[in-house]
Coordinates of C-alpha atoms in Angstrom, one line a residue:
Chain A
A13 CA 5.0 2.5 -19.6
Q14 CA 2.3 -0.2 -18.5
K15 CA 0.8 -2.7 -21.5
I16 CA -2.2 -4.9 -20.9
T17 CA -2.5 -7.9 -23.5
Q18 CA -5.5 -9.8 -23.9
T19 CA -5.2 -12.2 -26.8
Q20 CA -8.8 -13.6 -26.6
P21 CA -11.6 -11.6 -28.1
G22 CA -14.0 -13.5 -27.1
M23 CA -14.7 -17.0 -25.8
F24 CA -17.3 -19.9 -25.7
V25 CA -17.3 -22.1 -22.2
Q26 CA -19.9 -25.1 -20.8
E27 CA -21.8 -24.2 -17.9
K28 CA -20.5 -25.7 -14.5
E29 CA -16.9 -26.1 -16.7
A30 CA -14.0 -23.9 -16.3
V31 CA -12.4 -21.2 -18.1
T32 CA -9.0 -19.6 -17.9
L33 CA -9.0 -15.8 -19.3
D34 CA -5.4 -14.9 -20.6
C35 CA -3.9 -12.0 -19.3
T36 CA -0.1 -10.6 -19.9
Y37 CA 1.5 -7.1 -18.7
D38 CA 4.6 -5.1 -19.4
T39 CA 5.8 -2.9 -16.5
S40 CA 9.5 -2.1 -15.1
D41 CA 7.8 -1.3 -12.1
Q42 CA 8.8 -3.5 -8.9
S43 CA 5.4 -3.3 -7.3
Y44 CA 2.1 -3.1 -9.2
G45 CA -1.2 -4.1 -8.9
L46 CA -3.2 -6.3 -11.4
F47 CA -6.7 -6.6 -11.1
W48 CA -10.0 -8.3 -13.0
Y49 CA -13.3 -6.5 -13.5
K50 CA -16.4 -7.8 -15.3
Q51 CA -18.6 -5.7 -17.5
P52 CA -22.0 -7.0 -18.1
S53 CA -23.9 -5.3 -21.0
S54 CA -25.4 -3.1 -18.7
G55 CA -21.7 -1.3 -18.3
E56 CA -20.9 -1.3 -14.5
M57 CA -17.4 -2.8 -13.7
I58 CA -17.6 -5.5 -11.3
F59 CA -14.8 -5.5 -9.4
L60 CA -13.5 -9.6 -9.7
I61 CA -10.3 -10.6 -7.8
Y62 CA -7.0 -8.2 -7.3
Q63 CA -3.4 -9.4 -7.0
G64 CA -0.3 -7.4 -5.7
S65 CA 2.7 -8.0 -7.5
Y66 CA 4.2 -9.3 -3.5
D67 CA 1.6 -11.3 -2.9
E68 CA 3.2 -14.6 -2.4
Q69 CA 0.1 -16.4 -2.7
N70 CA -2.3 -16.7 -6.0
A71 CA -5.3 -14.5 -5.1
T72 CA -8.8 -16.5 -5.0
E73 CA -12.2 -15.1 -4.3
G74 CA -15.3 -17.5 -4.6
R75 CA -14.9 -18.9 -8.0
Y76 CA -12.4 -16.6 -9.2
S77 CA -8.9 -17.4 -8.8
L78 CA -6.1 -15.3 -10.2
N79 CA -3.2 -17.4 -12.1
F80 CA 0.1 -15.2 -11.6
Q81 CA 2.7 -16.2 -12.5
K82 CA 5.5 -13.1 -12.8
A83 CA 8.1 -14.7 -14.6
R84 CA 6.1 -15.0 -17.3
K85 CA 4.1 -11.4 -16.2
S86 CA 1.0 -13.2 -16.5
A87 CA -2.2 -13.1 -14.2
N88 CA -4.4 -15.3 -16.3
L89 CA -7.9 -15.2 -14.4
V90 CA -9.9 -18.8 -13.8
I91 CA -13.8 -18.9 -13.3
S92 CA -14.5 -22.3 -11.9
A93 CA -18.1 -23.8 -12.3
S94 CA -19.4 -21.2 -15.2
Q95 CA -22.1 -19.9 -14.3
L96 CA -24.8 -18.7 -17.7
G97 CA -24.9 -14.6 -15.4
D98 CA -21.2 -15.1 -15.9
S99 CA -21.3 -13.9 -19.3
A100 CA -19.8 -10.5 -20.1
M101 CA -16.9 -8.8 -20.8
Y102 CA -13.8 -8.6 -18.8
F103 CA -11.1 -6.4 -18.7
C104 CA -7.6 -7.1 -16.9
A105 CA -5.9 -4.2 -15.9
M106 CA -2.9 -3.1 -14.0
R107 CA -2.3 -0.2 -11.3
A108 CA 1.8 0.7 -11.2
T109 CA 3.7 2.6 -8.2
G110 CA 3.3 6.4 -8.3
T111 CA 0.3 6.3 -10.3
A112 CA -2.1 6.0 -6.8
S113 CA -5.2 4.2 -8.3
K114 CA -4.8 5.1 -12.0
L115 CA -5.5 1.8 -14.5
T116 CA -4.4 0.8 -17.3
F117 CA -6.8 -1.9 -19.1
G118 CA -6.3 -4.6 -21.9
T119 CA -8.6 -4.9 -24.7
G120 CA -11.0 -7.2 -22.8
T121 CA -12.3 -10.7 -23.6
R122 CA -16.1 -11.4 -24.2
L123 CA -17.3 -14.5 -22.2
Q124 CA -20.1 -16.5 -23.5
V125 CA -21.0 -19.1 -21.5
T126 CA -23.4 -22.0 -22.9
L127 CA -25.9 -24.5 -21.7
Chain B
G169 CA -23.7 -3.1 -2.2
A170 CA -21.8 -0.3 -4.8
V171 CA -19.1 1.3 -2.9
V172 CA -19.3 4.0 -5.5
S173 CA -22.5 5.8 -7.1
Q174 CA -22.9 7.5 -10.8
H175 CA -25.8 9.5 -11.8
P176 CA -26.9 9.9 -14.3
S177 CA -27.2 6.6 -15.4
R178 CA -28.5 7.5 -18.9
V179 CA -28.8 11.2 -20.3
I180 CA -29.8 12.2 -23.8
C181 CA -28.8 16.0 -24.4
K182 CA -29.4 18.3 -27.4
S183 CA -26.2 19.6 -29.5
G184 CA -24.7 22.3 -27.5
T185 CA -26.1 22.4 -24.6
S186 CA -24.0 20.9 -21.5
V187 CA -24.1 17.8 -19.0
K188 CA -23.2 16.8 -15.7
I189 CA -22.4 13.1 -14.4
E190 CA -22.1 13.2 -10.7
C191 CA -19.5 10.3 -9.0
R192 CA -20.4 9.5 -5.5
S193 CA -17.0 7.7 -3.0
L194 CA -20.8 6.3 -0.5
D195 CA -19.0 5.3 3.0
F196 CA -15.6 6.7 2.4
Q197 CA -13.8 9.5 1.4
A198 CA -12.1 9.8 -2.1
T199 CA -9.2 12.1 -2.5
T200 CA -8.6 11.4 -6.0
M201 CA -11.4 10.0 -8.5
F202 CA -10.8 9.1 -12.1
W203 CA -13.0 9.2 -15.5
Y204 CA -12.8 7.0 -17.9
R205 CA -14.2 6.7 -21.2
Q206 CA -15.6 3.9 -23.2
F207 CA -16.6 3.5 -26.9
P208 CA -19.0 0.4 -28.0
K209 CA -17.2 -2.9 -28.2
Q210 CA -13.5 -0.8 -26.6
S211 CA -11.7 -0.9 -23.6
L212 CA -11.8 2.2 -21.3
M213 CA -10.0 5.2 -21.6
L214 CA -8.7 7.5 -18.3
M215 CA -9.3 10.6 -19.7
A216 CA -8.4 12.7 -16.3
T217 CA -7.7 12.1 -12.6
S218 CA -9.9 14.5 -10.5
N219 CA -8.0 15.2 -7.4
E220 CA -10.3 17.0 -4.6
G221 CA -9.3 20.8 -3.8
S222 CA -6.8 21.0 -7.0
K223 CA -6.9 21.3 -10.8
A224 CA -7.2 17.6 -11.9
T225 CA -4.7 16.4 -14.4
Y226 CA -5.8 15.4 -17.6
E227 CA -4.4 12.7 -19.9
Q228 CA -3.1 13.4 -23.8
G229 CA -5.3 14.3 -26.0
V230 CA -8.3 15.3 -23.7
E231 CA -9.6 18.4 -24.1
K232 CA -9.6 20.5 -20.3
D233 CA -12.3 23.1 -21.9
K234 CA -14.7 20.4 -22.6
F235 CA -14.6 17.8 -20.0
L236 CA -14.7 20.4 -16.6
I237 CA -14.0 18.2 -13.9
N238 CA -14.8 19.5 -10.6
H239 CA -13.9 17.7 -7.0
A240 CA -15.1 20.1 -4.5
S241 CA -15.5 17.7 -1.8
L242 CA -14.0 14.2 -0.3
T243 CA -17.0 12.5 -1.7
L244 CA -18.0 14.3 -4.8
S245 CA -16.7 14.3 -8.4
T246 CA -18.0 15.7 -11.4
L247 CA -17.3 15.5 -15.1
T248 CA -19.4 18.4 -17.2
V249 CA -19.1 17.7 -20.9
T250 CA -19.9 21.1 -22.0
S251 CA -21.2 22.2 -25.7
A252 CA -21.7 18.6 -26.6
H253 CA -21.8 17.0 -30.0
P254 CA -23.1 14.3 -30.9
E255 CA -19.1 12.9 -30.9
D256 CA -19.1 12.9 -27.4
S257 CA -21.7 10.2 -27.2
S258 CA -20.3 7.6 -25.1
F259 CA -20.0 5.5 -22.2
Y260 CA -18.3 7.2 -19.2
I261 CA -17.9 5.6 -16.0
C262 CA -15.5 7.2 -12.4
S263 CA -13.7 5.2 -9.9
A264 CA -12.4 5.7 -6.9
R265 CA -9.8 3.6 -4.3
T266 CA -10.9 2.3 -1.3
V267 CA -8.2 0.6 1.5
N268 CA -8.4 -2.5 -0.6
T269 CA -9.3 -2.0 -3.9
I270 CA -10.5 0.4 -6.7
Y271 CA -14.1 0.5 -7.4
F272 CA -16.0 1.5 -10.1
G273 CA -19.4 3.9 -10.5
E274 CA -22.5 2.3 -12.3
G275 CA -21.3 4.8 -15.9
S276 CA -23.2 6.8 -17.3
W277 CA -24.7 6.4 -21.1
L278 CA -24.9 10.0 -22.4
T279 CA -26.4 10.6 -25.9
V280 CA -25.7 13.8 -27.7
V281 CA -29.0 14.8 -30.3

């Protein structure tokens, strides 16, 4: 069974600063994928970034980067130069091999960007 | 733009009635789609896997007769909440996989009164 743990229920960051959202995972699979999604108050789930377990380099997408430490089983999301529009819930999720596209989600972190 | 479209975004129905939510993949075929439910301030919980041309696979504890899933084409999956009760009020959201990643629909807020 897979498990995703997000230990930060809420985070505050000042505008233009960088913030790291923590995510650890547990799986016995060798091949898996890690995702981060942003959920604003409207409810939609916005895909941010993906990291495959065999990817040697950390994934980056614009202001988002994923700090992937396989040995520690962590996949932290780093948001650089925070903007007010970044305020939302952020979910870490994992897809394991053989589960097609079934995702296991963490409990989420609510990020609040302040002036 | 959106690659997965969900409709309706908000629906209010009376207790005892049924309501259908549609999930469409735009510009790509999705043999498998997923339906999730999210309670306020909680994470997404997988309800079922929708398989094109075959029966859906339900997660443990999800009533298949209550939540009917039909995946009649490669671009459309529907979730029908039958005989809805107020406790079925929730946020329902679907997902589908493209070549590169997994996208979600916009979600549907269901309120049963």
